[in-house]
Short mmCIF file of C-alpha atoms in Angstrom, two decimals:
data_model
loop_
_atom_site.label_atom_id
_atom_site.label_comp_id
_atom_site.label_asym_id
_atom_site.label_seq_id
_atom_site.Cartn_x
_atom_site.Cartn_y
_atom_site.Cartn_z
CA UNK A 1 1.82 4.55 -24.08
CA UNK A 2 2.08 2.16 -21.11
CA UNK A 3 1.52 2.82 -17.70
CA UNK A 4 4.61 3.82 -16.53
CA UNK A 5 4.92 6.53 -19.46
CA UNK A 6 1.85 7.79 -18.48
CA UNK A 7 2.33 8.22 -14.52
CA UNK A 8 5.48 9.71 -15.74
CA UNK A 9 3.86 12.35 -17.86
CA UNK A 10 1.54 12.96 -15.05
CA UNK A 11 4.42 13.36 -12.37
CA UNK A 12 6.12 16.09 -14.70
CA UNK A 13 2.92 17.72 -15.19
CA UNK A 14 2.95 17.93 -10.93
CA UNK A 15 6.42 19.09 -11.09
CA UNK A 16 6.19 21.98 -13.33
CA UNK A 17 4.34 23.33 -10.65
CA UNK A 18 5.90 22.46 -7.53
CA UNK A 19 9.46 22.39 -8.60
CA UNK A 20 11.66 25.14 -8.68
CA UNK A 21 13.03 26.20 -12.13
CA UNK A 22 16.50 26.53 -11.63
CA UNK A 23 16.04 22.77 -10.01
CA UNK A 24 13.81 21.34 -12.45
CA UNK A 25 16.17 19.57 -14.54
CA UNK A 26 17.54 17.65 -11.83
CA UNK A 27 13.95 16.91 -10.15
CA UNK A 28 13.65 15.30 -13.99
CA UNK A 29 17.10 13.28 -13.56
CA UNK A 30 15.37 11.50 -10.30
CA UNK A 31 12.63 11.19 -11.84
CA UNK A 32 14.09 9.18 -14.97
CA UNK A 33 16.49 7.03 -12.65
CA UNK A 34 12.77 5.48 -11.69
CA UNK A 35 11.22 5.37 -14.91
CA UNK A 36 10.00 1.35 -14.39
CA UNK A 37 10.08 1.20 -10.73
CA UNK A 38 6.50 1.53 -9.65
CA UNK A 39 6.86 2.33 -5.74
CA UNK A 40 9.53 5.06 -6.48
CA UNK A 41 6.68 6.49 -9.40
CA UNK A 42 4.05 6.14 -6.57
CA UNK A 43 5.97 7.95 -3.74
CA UNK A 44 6.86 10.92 -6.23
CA UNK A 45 3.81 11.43 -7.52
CA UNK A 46 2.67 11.78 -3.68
CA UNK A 47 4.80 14.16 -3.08
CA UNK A 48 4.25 16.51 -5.74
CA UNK A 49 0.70 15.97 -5.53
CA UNK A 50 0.78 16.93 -1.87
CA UNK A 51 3.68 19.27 -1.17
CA UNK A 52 4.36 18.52 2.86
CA UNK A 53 4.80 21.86 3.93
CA UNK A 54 2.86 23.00 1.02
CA UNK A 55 5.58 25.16 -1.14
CA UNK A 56 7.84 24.56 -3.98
CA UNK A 57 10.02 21.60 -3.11
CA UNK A 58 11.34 18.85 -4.59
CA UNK A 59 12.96 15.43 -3.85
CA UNK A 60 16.60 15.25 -4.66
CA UNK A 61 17.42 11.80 -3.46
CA UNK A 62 15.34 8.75 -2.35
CA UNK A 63 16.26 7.07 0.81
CA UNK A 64 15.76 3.03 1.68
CA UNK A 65 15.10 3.27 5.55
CA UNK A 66 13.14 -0.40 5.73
CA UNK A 67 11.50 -3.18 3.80
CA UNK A 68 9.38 -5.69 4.87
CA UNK A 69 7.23 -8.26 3.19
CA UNK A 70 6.08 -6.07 -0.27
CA UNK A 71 5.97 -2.86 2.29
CA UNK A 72 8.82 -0.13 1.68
CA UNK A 73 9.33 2.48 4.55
CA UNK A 74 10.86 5.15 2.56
CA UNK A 75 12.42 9.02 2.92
CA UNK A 76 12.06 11.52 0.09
CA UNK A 77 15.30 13.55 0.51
CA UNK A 78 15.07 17.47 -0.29
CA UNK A 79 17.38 20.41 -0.39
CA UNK A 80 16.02 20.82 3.17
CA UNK A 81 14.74 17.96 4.91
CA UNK A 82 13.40 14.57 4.54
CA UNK A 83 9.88 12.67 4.38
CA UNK A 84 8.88 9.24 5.44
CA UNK A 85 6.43 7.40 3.37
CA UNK A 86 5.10 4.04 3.45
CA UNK A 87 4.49 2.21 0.32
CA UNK A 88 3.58 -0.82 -1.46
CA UNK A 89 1.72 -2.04 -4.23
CA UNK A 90 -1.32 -0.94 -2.58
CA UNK A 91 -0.71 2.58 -2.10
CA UNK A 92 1.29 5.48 -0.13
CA UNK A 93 0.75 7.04 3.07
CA UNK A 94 3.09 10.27 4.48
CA UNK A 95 4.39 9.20 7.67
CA UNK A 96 5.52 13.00 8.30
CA UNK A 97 8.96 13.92 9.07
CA UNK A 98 12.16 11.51 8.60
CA UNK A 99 13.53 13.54 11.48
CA UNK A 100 10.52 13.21 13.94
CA UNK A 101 10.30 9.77 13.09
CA UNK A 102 6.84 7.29 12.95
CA UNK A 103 4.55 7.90 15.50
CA UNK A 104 2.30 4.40 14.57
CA UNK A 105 3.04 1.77 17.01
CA UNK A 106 1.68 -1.03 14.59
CA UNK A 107 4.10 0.46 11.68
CA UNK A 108 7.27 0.41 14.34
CA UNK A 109 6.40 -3.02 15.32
CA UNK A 110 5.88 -4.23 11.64
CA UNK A 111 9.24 -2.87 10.51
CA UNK A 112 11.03 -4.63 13.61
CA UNK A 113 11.35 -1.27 15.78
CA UNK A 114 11.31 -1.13 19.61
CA UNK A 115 10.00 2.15 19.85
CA UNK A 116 10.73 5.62 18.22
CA UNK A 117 13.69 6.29 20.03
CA UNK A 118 15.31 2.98 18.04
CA UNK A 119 14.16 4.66 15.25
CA UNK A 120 15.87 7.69 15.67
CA UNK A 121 18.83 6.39 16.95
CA UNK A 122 19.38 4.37 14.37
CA UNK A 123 18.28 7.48 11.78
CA UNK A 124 20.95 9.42 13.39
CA UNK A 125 23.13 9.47 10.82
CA UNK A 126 21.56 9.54 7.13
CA UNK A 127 24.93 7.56 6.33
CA UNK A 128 22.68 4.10 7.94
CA UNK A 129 20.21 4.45 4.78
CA UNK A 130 21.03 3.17 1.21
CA UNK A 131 19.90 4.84 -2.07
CA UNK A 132 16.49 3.01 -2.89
CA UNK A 133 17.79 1.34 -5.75
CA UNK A 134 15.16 1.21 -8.55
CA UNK A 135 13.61 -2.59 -8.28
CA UNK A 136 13.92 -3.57 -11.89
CA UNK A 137 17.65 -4.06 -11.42
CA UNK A 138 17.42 -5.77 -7.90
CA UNK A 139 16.99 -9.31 -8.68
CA UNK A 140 15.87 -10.21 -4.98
CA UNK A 141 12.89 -8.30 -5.07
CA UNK A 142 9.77 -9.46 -6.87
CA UNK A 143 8.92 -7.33 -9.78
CA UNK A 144 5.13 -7.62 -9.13
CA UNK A 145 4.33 -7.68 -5.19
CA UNK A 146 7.90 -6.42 -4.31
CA UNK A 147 8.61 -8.98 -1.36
CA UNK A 148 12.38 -9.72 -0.89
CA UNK A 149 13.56 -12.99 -1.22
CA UNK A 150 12.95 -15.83 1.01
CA UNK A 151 9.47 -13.99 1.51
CA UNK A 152 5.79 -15.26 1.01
CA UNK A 153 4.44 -13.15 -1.74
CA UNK A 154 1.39 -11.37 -1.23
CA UNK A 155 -1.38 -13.60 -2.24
CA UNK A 156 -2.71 -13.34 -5.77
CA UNK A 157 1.15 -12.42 -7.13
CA UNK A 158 1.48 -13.39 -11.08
CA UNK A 159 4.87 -14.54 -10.15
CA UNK A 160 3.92 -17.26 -7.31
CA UNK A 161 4.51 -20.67 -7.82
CA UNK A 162 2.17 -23.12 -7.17
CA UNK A 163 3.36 -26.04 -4.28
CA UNK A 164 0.70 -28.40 -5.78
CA UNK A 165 1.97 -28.66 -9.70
CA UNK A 166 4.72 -26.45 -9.97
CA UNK A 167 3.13 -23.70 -12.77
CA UNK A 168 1.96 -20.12 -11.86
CA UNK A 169 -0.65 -20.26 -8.86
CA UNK A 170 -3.09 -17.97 -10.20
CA UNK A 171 -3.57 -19.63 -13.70
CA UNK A 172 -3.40 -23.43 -12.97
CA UNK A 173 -6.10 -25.47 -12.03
CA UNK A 174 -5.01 -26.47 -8.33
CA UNK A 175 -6.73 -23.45 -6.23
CA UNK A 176 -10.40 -24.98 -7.57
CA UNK A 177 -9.47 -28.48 -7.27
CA UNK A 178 -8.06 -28.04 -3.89
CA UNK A 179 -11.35 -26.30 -2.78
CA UNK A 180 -13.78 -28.79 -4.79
CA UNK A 181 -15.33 -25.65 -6.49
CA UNK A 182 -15.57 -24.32 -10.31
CA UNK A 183 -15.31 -20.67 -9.23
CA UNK A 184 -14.63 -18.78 -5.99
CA UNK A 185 -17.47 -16.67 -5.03
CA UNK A 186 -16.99 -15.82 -1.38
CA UNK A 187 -14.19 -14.07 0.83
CA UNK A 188 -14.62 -17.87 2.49
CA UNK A 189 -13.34 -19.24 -0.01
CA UNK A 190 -10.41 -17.28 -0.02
CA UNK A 191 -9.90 -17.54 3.47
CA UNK A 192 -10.20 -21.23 3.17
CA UNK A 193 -7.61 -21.16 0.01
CA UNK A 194 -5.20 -19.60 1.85
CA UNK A 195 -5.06 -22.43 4.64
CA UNK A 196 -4.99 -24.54 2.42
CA UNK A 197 -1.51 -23.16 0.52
CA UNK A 198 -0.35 -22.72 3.90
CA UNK A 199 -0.88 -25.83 4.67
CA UNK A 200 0.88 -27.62 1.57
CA UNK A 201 3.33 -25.05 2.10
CA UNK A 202 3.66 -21.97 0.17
CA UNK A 203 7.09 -21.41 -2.06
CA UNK A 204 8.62 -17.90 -1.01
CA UNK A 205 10.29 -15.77 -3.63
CA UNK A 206 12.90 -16.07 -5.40
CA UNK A 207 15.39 -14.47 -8.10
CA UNK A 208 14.73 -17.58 -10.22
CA UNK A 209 11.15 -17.20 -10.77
CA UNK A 210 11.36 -13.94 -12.18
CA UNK A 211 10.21 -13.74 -15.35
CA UNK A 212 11.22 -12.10 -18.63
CA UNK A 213 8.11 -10.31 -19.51
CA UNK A 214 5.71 -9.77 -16.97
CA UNK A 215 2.08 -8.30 -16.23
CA UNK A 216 0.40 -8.04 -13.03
CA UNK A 217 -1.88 -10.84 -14.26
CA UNK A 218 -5.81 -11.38 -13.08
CA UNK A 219 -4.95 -11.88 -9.23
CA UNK A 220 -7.33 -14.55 -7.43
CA UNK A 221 -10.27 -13.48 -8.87
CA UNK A 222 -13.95 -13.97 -6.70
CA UNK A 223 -16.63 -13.97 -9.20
#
C-alpha cells in the first residue's frame, strides 16, 4: 500500500464520521478525482479532521483561488459555504471563510493582493475561480514541490536540474564541489549553497523535466 492509498483510507475513515449519509457517496467521488494529487489529499484530510463549524459537512467541489511558487491558496466548496486553506508541500493552514476573505497581510501580499477588499472583489463571483485540477494531469506544475512553470523550485526538489552539469541537483556531485566540502553539516552551508546556485543561476521548472517515475528523493541532506 503506498502512501497515497493509505491517506486515502485514512480520509474515508474521517468521512464516515463527518459526512452525511445520504452525501457520502459523492464526498467519495471527490475524493477519488484526487486519488494522486497530494495537496488536494492534504486539504481534505484537514477538513474532515477539523470540521470548521464543527458539524457534519462535507466538501463538494475544490476551488483554485491562487498559486504561487509551490503555495496553493485554495477553497473547499460545501453544500453551504466555502473555506480557504493554504497549502503546500509543507502543510495546511485554514484561512477561515472564502467569503470573509484572508485577514494575513503577509499571505495577501505573497499571493499579489492589495488588500482584502481586492480579494473580495475579485471573489465576488465564484465564476473567477477554476476547478483545482488534480496536479498529476497538469504538466506545468512540478509533481514534487508543485511550483508552476517558469518558477524556482523549492530547494532540495528531486526534480531540479543542476546549472553546473546538467543531472539532478540533489544526487550529483556539484553542491560539495562547489562548497569544497565532503558533507554539509551546518545550516551555513546551506545558506552558502544557495548563493552559490543563485549565483550560477538556478534552472526554473519546466514540463520537460518531469519525470516518468518519481519519488520525493533524499532532499539536501545536512549530516
Amino acid at each position: 500500500m503506498n502512501e497515497f492509498e493509505i491517506q486515502m483510507r485514512t480520509i474515508r475513515n474521517l468521512m464516515s464520521y463527518a459526512v452525511p449519509e445520504n452525501r457520502l457517496a459523492e464526498a467519495e467521488d471527490l475524493l477519488d478525482i484526487y486519488r494522486h494529487d497530494r495537496i488536494a489529499l492534504d486539504l481534505l484530510q484537514e477538513f474532515y479532521s477539523f470540521l470548521p463549524d464543527a458539524h457534519n459537512d462535507w466538501v463538494r467541489e475544490i476551488l483554485l483561488v491562487r498559486r504561487r511558487r509551490g503555495m496553493f491558496l485554495l477553497a473547499a466548496m460545501t453544500e453551504t459555504t466555502g473555506y480557504l486553506y493554504l497549502v503546500s508541500g509543507e502543510g495546511v493552514e485554514f484561512q477561515g471563510l472564502l467569503a470573509d476573505g484572508p485577514w494575513d497581510r503577509d499571505l495577501l501580499d505573497f499571493f499579489g493582493y492589495s488588500g482584502r477588499e481586492q480579494f473580495m472583489e475579485e471573489g465576488s463571483s465564484l465564476d473567477g475561480y477554476q476547478v483545482y485540477e488534480p496536479m498529476d494531469s497538469d504538466q506545468d506544475i512540478c509533481p514534487s514541490c508543485h511550483v508552476a512553470t517558469g518558477e524556482l523550485h523549492e530547494l532540495g526538489c528531486p526534480v531540479e536540474v543542476c546549472p553546473w552539469c546538467g543531472g539532478q541537483f540533489i544526487y550529483c556531485s556539484c553542491r560539495y564541489d562547489q562548497l569544497g566540502i565532503d558533507v554539509m553539516e551546518s545550516e551555513e552551508d546551506l545558506l552558502r549553497l544557495e548563493q552559490l546556485l543563485n549565483a550560477q543561476g538556478r534552472i526554473p521548472y519546466s514540463p520537460e523535466q518531469r519525470p516518468t517515475f518519481l519519488d520525493d528523493g533524499p532532499g539536501v541532506i545536512i549530516d
